[in-house]
Each structure stands twice: as structure tokens, then as C-alpha cells.
PDB file of C-alpha atoms in Angstrom:
ATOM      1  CA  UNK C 321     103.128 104.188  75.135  1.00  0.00           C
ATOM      2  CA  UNK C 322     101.703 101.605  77.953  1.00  0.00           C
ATOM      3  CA  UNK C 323      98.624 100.087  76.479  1.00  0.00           C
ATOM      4  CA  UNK C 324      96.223  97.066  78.036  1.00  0.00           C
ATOM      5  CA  UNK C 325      93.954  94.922  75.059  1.00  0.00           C
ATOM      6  CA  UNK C 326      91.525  92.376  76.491  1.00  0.00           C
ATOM      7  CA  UNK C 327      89.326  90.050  74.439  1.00  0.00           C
ATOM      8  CA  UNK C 328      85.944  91.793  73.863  1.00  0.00           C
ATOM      9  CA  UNK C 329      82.964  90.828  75.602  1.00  0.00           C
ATOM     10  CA  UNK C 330      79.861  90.348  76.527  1.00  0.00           C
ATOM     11  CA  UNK C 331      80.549  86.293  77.521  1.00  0.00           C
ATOM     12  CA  UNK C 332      77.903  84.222  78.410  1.00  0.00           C
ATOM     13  CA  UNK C 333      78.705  81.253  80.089  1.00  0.00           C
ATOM     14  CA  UNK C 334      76.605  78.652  82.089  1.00  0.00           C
ATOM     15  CA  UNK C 335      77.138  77.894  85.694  1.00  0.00           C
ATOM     16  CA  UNK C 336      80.168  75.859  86.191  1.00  0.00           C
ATOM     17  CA  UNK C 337      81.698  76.759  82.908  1.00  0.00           C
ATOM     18  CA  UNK C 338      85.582  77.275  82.855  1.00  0.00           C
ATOM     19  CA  UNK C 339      86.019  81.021  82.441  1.00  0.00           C
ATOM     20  CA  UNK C 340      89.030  82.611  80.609  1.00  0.00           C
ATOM     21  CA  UNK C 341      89.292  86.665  79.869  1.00  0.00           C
ATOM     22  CA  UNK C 342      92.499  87.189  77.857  1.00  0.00           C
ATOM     23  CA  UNK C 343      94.641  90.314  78.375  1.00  0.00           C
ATOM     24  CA  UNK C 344      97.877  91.424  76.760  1.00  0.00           C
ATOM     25  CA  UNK C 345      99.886  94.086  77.268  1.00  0.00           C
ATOM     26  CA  UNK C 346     102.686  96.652  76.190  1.00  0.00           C
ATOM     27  CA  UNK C 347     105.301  98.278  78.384  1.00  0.00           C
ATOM     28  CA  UNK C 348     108.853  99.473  78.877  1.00  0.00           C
ATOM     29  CA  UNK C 349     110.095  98.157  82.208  1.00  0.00           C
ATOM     30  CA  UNK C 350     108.580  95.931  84.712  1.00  0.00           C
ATOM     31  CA  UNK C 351     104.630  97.075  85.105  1.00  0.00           C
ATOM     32  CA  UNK C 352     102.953  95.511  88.468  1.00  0.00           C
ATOM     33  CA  UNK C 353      99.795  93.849  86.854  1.00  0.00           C
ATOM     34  CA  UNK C 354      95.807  93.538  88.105  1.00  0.00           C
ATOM     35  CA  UNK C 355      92.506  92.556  87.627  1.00  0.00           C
ATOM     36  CA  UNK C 356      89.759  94.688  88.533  1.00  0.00           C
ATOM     37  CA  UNK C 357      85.928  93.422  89.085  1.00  0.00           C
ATOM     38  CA  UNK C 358      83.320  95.886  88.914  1.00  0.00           C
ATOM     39  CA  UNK C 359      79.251  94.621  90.032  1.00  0.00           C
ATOM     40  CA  UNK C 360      76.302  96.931  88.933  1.00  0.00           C
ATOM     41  CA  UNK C 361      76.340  99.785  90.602  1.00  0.00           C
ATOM     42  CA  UNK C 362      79.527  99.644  91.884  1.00  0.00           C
ATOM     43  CA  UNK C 363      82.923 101.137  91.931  1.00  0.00           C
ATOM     44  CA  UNK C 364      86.112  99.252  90.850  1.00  0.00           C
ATOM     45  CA  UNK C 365      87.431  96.294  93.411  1.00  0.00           C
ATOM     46  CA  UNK C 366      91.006  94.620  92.811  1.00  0.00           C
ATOM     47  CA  UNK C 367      90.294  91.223  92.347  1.00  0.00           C
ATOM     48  CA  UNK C 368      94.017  90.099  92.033  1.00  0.00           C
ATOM     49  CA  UNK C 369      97.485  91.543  91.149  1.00  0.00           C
ATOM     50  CA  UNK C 370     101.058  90.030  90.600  1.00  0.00           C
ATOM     51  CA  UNK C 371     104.198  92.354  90.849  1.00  0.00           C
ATOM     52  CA  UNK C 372     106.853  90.054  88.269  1.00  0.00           C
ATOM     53  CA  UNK C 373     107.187  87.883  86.056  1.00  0.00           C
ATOM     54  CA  UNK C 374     105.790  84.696  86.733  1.00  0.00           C
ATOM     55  CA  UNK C 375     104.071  85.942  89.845  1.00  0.00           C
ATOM     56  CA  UNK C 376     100.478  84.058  89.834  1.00  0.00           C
ATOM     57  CA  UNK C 377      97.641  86.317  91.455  1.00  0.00           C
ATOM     58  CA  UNK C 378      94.905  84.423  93.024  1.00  0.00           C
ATOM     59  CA  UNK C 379      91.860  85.242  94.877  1.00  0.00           C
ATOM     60  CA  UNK C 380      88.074  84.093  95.250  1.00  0.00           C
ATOM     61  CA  UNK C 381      89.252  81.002  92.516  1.00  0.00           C
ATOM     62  CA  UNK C 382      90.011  83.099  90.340  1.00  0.00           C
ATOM     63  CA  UNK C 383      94.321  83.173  88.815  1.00  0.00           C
ATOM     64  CA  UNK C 384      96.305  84.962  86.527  1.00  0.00           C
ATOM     65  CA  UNK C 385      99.859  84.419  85.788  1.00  0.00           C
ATOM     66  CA  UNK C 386     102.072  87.060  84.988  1.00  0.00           C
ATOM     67  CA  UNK C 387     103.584  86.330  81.417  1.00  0.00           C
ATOM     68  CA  UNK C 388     106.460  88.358  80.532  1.00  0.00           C
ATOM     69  CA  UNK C 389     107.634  86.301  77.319  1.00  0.00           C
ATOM     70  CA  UNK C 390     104.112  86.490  76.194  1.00  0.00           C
ATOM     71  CA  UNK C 391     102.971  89.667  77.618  1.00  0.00           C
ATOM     72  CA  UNK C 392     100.079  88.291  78.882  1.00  0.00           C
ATOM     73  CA  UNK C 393      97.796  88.359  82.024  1.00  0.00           C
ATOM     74  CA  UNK C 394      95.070  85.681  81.616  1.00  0.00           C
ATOM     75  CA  UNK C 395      92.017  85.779  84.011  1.00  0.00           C
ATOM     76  CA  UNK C 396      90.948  82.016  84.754  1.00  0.00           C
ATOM     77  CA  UNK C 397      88.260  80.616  86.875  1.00  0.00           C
ATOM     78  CA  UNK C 398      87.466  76.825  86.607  1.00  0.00           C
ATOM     79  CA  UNK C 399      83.949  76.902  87.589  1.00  0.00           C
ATOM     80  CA  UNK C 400      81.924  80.643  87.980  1.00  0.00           C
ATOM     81  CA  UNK C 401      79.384  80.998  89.652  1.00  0.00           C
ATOM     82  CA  UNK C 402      75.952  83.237  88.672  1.00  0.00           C
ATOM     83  CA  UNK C 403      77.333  85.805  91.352  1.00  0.00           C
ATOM     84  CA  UNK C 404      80.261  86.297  89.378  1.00  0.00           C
ATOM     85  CA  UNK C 405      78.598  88.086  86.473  1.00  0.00           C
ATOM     86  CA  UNK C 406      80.465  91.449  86.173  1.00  0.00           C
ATOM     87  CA  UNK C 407      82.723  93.994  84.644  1.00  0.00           C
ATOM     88  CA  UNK C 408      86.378  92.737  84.649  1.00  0.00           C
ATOM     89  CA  UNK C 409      89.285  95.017  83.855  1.00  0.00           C
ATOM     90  CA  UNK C 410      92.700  94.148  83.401  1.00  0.00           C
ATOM     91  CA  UNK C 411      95.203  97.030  84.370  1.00  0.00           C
ATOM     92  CA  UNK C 412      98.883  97.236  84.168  1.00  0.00           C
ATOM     93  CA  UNK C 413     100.309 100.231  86.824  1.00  0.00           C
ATOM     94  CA  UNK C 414     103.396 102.642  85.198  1.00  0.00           C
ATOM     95  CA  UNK C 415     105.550 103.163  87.516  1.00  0.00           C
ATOM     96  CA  UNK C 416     107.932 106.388  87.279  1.00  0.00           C
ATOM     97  CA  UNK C 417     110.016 107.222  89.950  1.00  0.00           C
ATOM     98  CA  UNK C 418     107.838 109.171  92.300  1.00  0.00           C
ATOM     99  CA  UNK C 419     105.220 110.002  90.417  1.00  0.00           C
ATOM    100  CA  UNK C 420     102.535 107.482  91.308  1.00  0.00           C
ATOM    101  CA  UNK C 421     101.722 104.592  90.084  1.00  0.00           C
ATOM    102  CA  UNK C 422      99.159 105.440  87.241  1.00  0.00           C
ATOM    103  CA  UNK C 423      97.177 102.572  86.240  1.00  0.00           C
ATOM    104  CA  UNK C 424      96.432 101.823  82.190  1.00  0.00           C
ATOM    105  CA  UNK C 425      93.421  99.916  81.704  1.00  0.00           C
ATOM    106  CA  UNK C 426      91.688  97.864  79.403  1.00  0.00           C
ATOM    107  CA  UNK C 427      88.501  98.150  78.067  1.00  0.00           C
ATOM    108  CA  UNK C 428      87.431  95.609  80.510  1.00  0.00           C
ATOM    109  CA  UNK C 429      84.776  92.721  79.652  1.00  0.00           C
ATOM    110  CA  UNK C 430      81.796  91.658  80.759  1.00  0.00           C
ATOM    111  CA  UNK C 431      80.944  88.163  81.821  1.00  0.00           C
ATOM    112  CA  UNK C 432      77.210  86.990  82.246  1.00  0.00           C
ATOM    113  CA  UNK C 433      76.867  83.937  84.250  1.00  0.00           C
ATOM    114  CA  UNK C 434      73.460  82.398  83.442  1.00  0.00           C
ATOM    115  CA  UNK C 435      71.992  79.255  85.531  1.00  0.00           C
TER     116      UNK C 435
ATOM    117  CA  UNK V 865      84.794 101.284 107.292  1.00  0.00           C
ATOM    118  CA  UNK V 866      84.461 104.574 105.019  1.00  0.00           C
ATOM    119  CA  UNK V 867      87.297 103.969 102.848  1.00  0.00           C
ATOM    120  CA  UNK V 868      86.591 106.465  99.466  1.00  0.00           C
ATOM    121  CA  UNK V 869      83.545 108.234  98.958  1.00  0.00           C
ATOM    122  CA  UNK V 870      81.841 110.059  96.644  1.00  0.00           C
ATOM    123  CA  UNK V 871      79.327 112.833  96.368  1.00  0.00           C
ATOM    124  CA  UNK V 872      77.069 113.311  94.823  1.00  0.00           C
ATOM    125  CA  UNK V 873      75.780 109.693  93.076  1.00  0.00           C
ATOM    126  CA  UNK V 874      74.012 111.284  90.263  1.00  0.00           C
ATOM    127  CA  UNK V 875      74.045 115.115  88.517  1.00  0.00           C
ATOM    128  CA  UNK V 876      72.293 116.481  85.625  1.00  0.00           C
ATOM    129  CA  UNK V 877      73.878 120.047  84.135  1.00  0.00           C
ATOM    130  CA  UNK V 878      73.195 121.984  81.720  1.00  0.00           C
ATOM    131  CA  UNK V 879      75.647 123.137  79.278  1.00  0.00           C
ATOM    132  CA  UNK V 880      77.636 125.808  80.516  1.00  0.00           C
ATOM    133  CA  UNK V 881      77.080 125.091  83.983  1.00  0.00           C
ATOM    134  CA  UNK V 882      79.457 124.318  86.706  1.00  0.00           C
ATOM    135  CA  UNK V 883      79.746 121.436  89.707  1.00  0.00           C
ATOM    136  CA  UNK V 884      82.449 120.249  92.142  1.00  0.00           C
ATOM    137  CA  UNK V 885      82.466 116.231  92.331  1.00  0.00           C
ATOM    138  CA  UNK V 886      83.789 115.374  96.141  1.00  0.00           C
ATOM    139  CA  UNK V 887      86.038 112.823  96.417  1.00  0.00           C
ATOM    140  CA  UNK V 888      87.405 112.025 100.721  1.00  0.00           C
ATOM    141  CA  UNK V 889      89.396 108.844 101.703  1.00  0.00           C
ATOM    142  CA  UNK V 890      90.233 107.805 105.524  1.00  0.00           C
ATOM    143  CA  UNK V 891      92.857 105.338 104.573  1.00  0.00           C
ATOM    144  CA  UNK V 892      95.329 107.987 104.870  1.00  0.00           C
ATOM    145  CA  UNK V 893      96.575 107.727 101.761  1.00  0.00           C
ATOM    146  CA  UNK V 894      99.068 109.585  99.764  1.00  0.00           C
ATOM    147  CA  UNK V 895      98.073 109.082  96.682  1.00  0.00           C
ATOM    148  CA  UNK V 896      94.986 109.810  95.084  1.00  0.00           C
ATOM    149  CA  UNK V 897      93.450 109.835  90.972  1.00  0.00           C
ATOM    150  CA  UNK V 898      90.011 110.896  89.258  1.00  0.00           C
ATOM    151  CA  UNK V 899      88.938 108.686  86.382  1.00  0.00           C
ATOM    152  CA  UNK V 900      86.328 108.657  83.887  1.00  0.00           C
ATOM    153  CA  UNK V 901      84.727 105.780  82.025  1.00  0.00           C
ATOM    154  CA  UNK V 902      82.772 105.970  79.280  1.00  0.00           C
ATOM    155  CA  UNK V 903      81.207 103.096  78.083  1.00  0.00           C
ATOM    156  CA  UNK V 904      83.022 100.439  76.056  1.00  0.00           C
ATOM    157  CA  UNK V 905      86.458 102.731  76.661  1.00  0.00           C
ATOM    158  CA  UNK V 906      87.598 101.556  80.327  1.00  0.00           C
ATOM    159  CA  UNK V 907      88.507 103.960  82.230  1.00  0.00           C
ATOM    160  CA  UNK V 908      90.792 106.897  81.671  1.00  0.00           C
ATOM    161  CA  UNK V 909      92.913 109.015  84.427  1.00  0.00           C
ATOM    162  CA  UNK V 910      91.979 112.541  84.198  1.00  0.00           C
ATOM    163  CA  UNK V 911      94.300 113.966  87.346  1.00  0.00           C
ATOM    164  CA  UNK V 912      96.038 112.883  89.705  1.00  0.00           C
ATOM    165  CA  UNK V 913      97.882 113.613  93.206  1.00  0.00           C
ATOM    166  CA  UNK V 914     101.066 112.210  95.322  1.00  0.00           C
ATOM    167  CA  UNK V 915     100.398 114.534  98.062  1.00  0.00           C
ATOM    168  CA  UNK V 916      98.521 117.598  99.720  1.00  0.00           C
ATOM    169  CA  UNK V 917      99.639 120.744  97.537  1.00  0.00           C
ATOM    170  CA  UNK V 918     100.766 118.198  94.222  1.00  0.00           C
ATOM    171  CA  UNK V 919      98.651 117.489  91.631  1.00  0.00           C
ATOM    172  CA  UNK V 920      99.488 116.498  87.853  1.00  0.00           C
ATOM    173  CA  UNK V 921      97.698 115.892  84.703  1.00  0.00           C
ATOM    174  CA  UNK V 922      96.488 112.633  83.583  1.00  0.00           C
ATOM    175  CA  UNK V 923      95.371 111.123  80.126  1.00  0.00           C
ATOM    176  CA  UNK V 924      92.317 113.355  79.433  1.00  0.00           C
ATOM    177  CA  UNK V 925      92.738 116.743  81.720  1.00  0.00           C
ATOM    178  CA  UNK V 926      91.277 119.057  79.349  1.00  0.00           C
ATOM    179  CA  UNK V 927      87.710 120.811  80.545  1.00  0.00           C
ATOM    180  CA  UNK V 928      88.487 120.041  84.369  1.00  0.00           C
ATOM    181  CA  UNK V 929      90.442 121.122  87.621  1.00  0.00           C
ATOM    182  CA  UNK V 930      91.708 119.366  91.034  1.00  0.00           C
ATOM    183  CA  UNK V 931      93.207 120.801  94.098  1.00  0.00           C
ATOM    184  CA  UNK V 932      94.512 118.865  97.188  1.00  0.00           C
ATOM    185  CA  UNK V 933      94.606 120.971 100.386  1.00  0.00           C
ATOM    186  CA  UNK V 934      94.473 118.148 102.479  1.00  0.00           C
ATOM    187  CA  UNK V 935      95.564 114.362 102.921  1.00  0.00           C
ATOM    188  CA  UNK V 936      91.640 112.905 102.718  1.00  0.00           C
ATOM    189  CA  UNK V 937      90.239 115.468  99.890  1.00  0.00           C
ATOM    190  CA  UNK V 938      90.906 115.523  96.251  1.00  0.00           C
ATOM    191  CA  UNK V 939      87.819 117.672  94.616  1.00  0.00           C
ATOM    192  CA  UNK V 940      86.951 117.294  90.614  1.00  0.00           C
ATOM    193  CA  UNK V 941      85.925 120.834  89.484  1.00  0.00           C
ATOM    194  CA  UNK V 942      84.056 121.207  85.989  1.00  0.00           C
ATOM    195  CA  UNK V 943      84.371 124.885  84.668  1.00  0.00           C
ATOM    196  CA  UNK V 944      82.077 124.914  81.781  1.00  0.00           C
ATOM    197  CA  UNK V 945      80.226 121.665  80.903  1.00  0.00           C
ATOM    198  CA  UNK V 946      80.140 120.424  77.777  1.00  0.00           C
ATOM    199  CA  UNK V 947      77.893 116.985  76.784  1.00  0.00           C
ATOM    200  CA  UNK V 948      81.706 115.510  75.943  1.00  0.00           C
ATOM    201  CA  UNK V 949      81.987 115.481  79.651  1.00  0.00           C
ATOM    202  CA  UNK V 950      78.640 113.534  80.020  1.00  0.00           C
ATOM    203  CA  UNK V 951      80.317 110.213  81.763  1.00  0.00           C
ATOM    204  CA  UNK V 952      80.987 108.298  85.279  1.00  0.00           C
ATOM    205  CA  UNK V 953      83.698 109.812  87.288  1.00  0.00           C
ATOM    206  CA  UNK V 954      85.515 107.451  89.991  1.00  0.00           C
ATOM    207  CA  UNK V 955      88.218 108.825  92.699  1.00  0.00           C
ATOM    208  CA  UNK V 956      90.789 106.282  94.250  1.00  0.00           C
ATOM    209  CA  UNK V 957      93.543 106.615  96.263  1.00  0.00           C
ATOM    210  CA  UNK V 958      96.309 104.263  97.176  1.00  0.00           C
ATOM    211  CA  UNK V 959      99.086 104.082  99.972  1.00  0.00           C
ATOM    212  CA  UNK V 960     101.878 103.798  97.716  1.00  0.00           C
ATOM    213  CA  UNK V 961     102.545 103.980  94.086  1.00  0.00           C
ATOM    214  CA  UNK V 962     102.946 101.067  91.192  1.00  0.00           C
ATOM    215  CA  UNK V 963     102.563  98.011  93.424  1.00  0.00           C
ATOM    216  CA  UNK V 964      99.672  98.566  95.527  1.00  0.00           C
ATOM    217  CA  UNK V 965      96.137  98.714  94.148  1.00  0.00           C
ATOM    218  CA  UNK V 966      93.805 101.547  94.254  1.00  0.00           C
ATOM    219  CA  UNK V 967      90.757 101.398  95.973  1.00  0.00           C
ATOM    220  CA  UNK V 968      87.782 102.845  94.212  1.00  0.00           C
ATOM    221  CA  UNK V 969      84.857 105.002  95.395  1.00  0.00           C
ATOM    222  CA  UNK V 970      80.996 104.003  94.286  1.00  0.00           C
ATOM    223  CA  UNK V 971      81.764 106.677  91.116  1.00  0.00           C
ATOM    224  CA  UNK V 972      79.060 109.987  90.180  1.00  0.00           C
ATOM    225  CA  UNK V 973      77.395 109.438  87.436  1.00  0.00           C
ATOM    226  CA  UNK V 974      77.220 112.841  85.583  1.00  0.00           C
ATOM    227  CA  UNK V 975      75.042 113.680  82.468  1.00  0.00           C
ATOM    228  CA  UNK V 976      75.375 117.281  80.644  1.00  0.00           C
ATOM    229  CA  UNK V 977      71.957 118.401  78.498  1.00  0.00           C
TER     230      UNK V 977
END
């Protein structure tokens, strides 16, 4: 079946560190792919999603480029910032005819940006 | 600017007990899921609906129960809780399936003693 493996966290990384979260990915057909961001607290917010292949999701500096010859969905960020200490979950969405597009997570990883 | 919310925040039950989790969007949207995460595991889809009157079984269904009499409410029922069940439960909903996100309510956090 559809399966999402990111790298395993926590990562700890100064301010104005380049920031990459690997994610992979297995699926039959063409899965739309995201990246969720979850603060304390909080519930889950899409940070950025691409629909094909070599689509590139971007939003708050943060990219990903959808890799279909590698399976891959990177999360990059070339300088975080303290604020963006978080949860971050990479999700790939089945889709099945009508029956809703059901997202498959990974088991997401948390960053820790110290000053 | 509602968009999902849940109620309550927090529960403790006891074993054995029962509780509805509420789950109401104003986004007007279709489509609409109940997750769990535990810890370490992301999250999981427990059920999920395209529509008033049409639910379906997710990932990890066992030990709960949905209904969707309306466009804006999708209720989580436990029967008979069990510690197994001790987790964070999140409702979204999207317009659409596959290509649009879901947007997430603030999740319950649930503990069974």
C-alpha cells in the first residue's frame, strides 16, 4: 500500500541554519503531495503542496519539489528562524475515484530552532 | 473565521465509559475525516465522509463510530473505552478530494484510566 517515510527527528539547528527534512514515498498512480506544520498546541496547517511531478511547493521560504524518479518530497528552508520550531509532516493524498482524497502521513519530525 | 472546531479540548474516561468528540466546519465542505495521532506514529485516519448520510472506514476504525446528518457535523462516538484509545483526535474537512488540503481543527486530547 501508500506509505510516507521521513528522516527521524528531533533536529536542532541554530538560527539561520539551512534546514532540510527528507521524505520519500510509495504509490501507485499520481499522489498530490504536502507538507504539514503543526506548533504546540495546535492542530495541523498545510504548509505547502505540489499536485505532479516536478511541481515545486513554496510558501513562508520554505520549497519542496515533487520528485517522481526519486520519489521524493524534500522540505528546504535556507535560513529558519526560532519561530519555526515545530512538528512537520509530510503527506501524500490517495486519490480513488470519488472516494476522497485520504491523506497517508509520515511520522512527521520535529525541528528545534535554538538562538 | 470559525473554520473546524473541536469540542471538547481535553477528556479523561474511565474504562468502559462512553463520550461523543464534536467535530463542525463552516467552510461548507464536502468532505470531512477523524484522525488520531499517537506519539511518534503521525497520524492515522480512523473515518471518514464525502457527504451528509456517507461515511466509510479508515485505517484504524475499530472501537469507534461516525455519523453525518448534516454538511457542517461529523461526530466521533467512543462505545466502550479502552486505554488503547488513550490519544489526540483531529477532524478536518476539505472542499474537494486528492488535490486540495485539509484543514485541521485544534484536536481533543483524550486520556482513558
Amino acid at each position: 500500500g501508500n506509505s510516507v517515510t521521513q528522516m527521524e527527528g528531533p533536529v536542532t539547528l541554530s538560527e539561520e541554519a539551512f534546514l532540510t527534512i527528507n521524505c520519500t514515498y510509495t504509490a501507485t498512480g499520481y499522489p498530490s503531495l504536502f507538507w504539514y506544520v503543526q506548533y504546540p498546541g495546535e492542530g495541523l496547517q498545510l504548509l505547502l503542496k505540489a499536485t505532479k511531478a516536478d511541481d515545486k511547493g513554496s510558501n513562508k521560504g520554505f520549497e519542496a519539489t515533487y520528485r517522481k524518479e526519486t520519489t521524493s518530497f524534500h522540505l528546504e528552508k535556507g535560513s529558519v528562524q526560532v519561530s519555526d520550531s515545530a512538528v512537520y509532516f509530510c503527506a501524500l493524498s490517495e486519490i480513488k475515484g470519488n472516494q476522497g482524497g485520504k491523506l497517508i502521513f509520515g511520522q512527521g519530525t520535529e525541528l528545534s530552532v535554538k538562538p | 473565521n470559525a473554520g473546524v472546531t473541536q469540542t471538547p479540548k481535553f477528556r479523561i474516561l474511565k474504562i468502559g465509559q462512553s463520550m461523543t468528540l464534536q467535530c463542525t466546519q463552516d467552510m461548507n465542505h464536502n468532505y470531512m475525516y477523524w484522525y488520531r495521532q499517537d506519539p511518534g506514529m503521525g497520524l492515522k485516519l480512523i473515518y471518514y465522509s464525502v457527504g451528509a448520510g456517507i461515511t466509510d472506514k479508515g485505517e484504524v476504525p475499530n472501537g469507534y463510530n461516525v455519523s453525518r446528518s448534516t454538511t457542517e457535523d461529523f461526530p466521533l462516538r467512543l462505545e466502550l473505552a479502552a486505554p488503547s484509545q488513550t490519544s489526540v483526535y483531529f477532524c478536518a474537512s476539505s472542499y474537494t478530494s486528492g488535490y486540495q488540503p485539509q484543514h485541521f481543527g485544534d484536536g481533543t486530547r483524550l486520556s482513558i484510566l
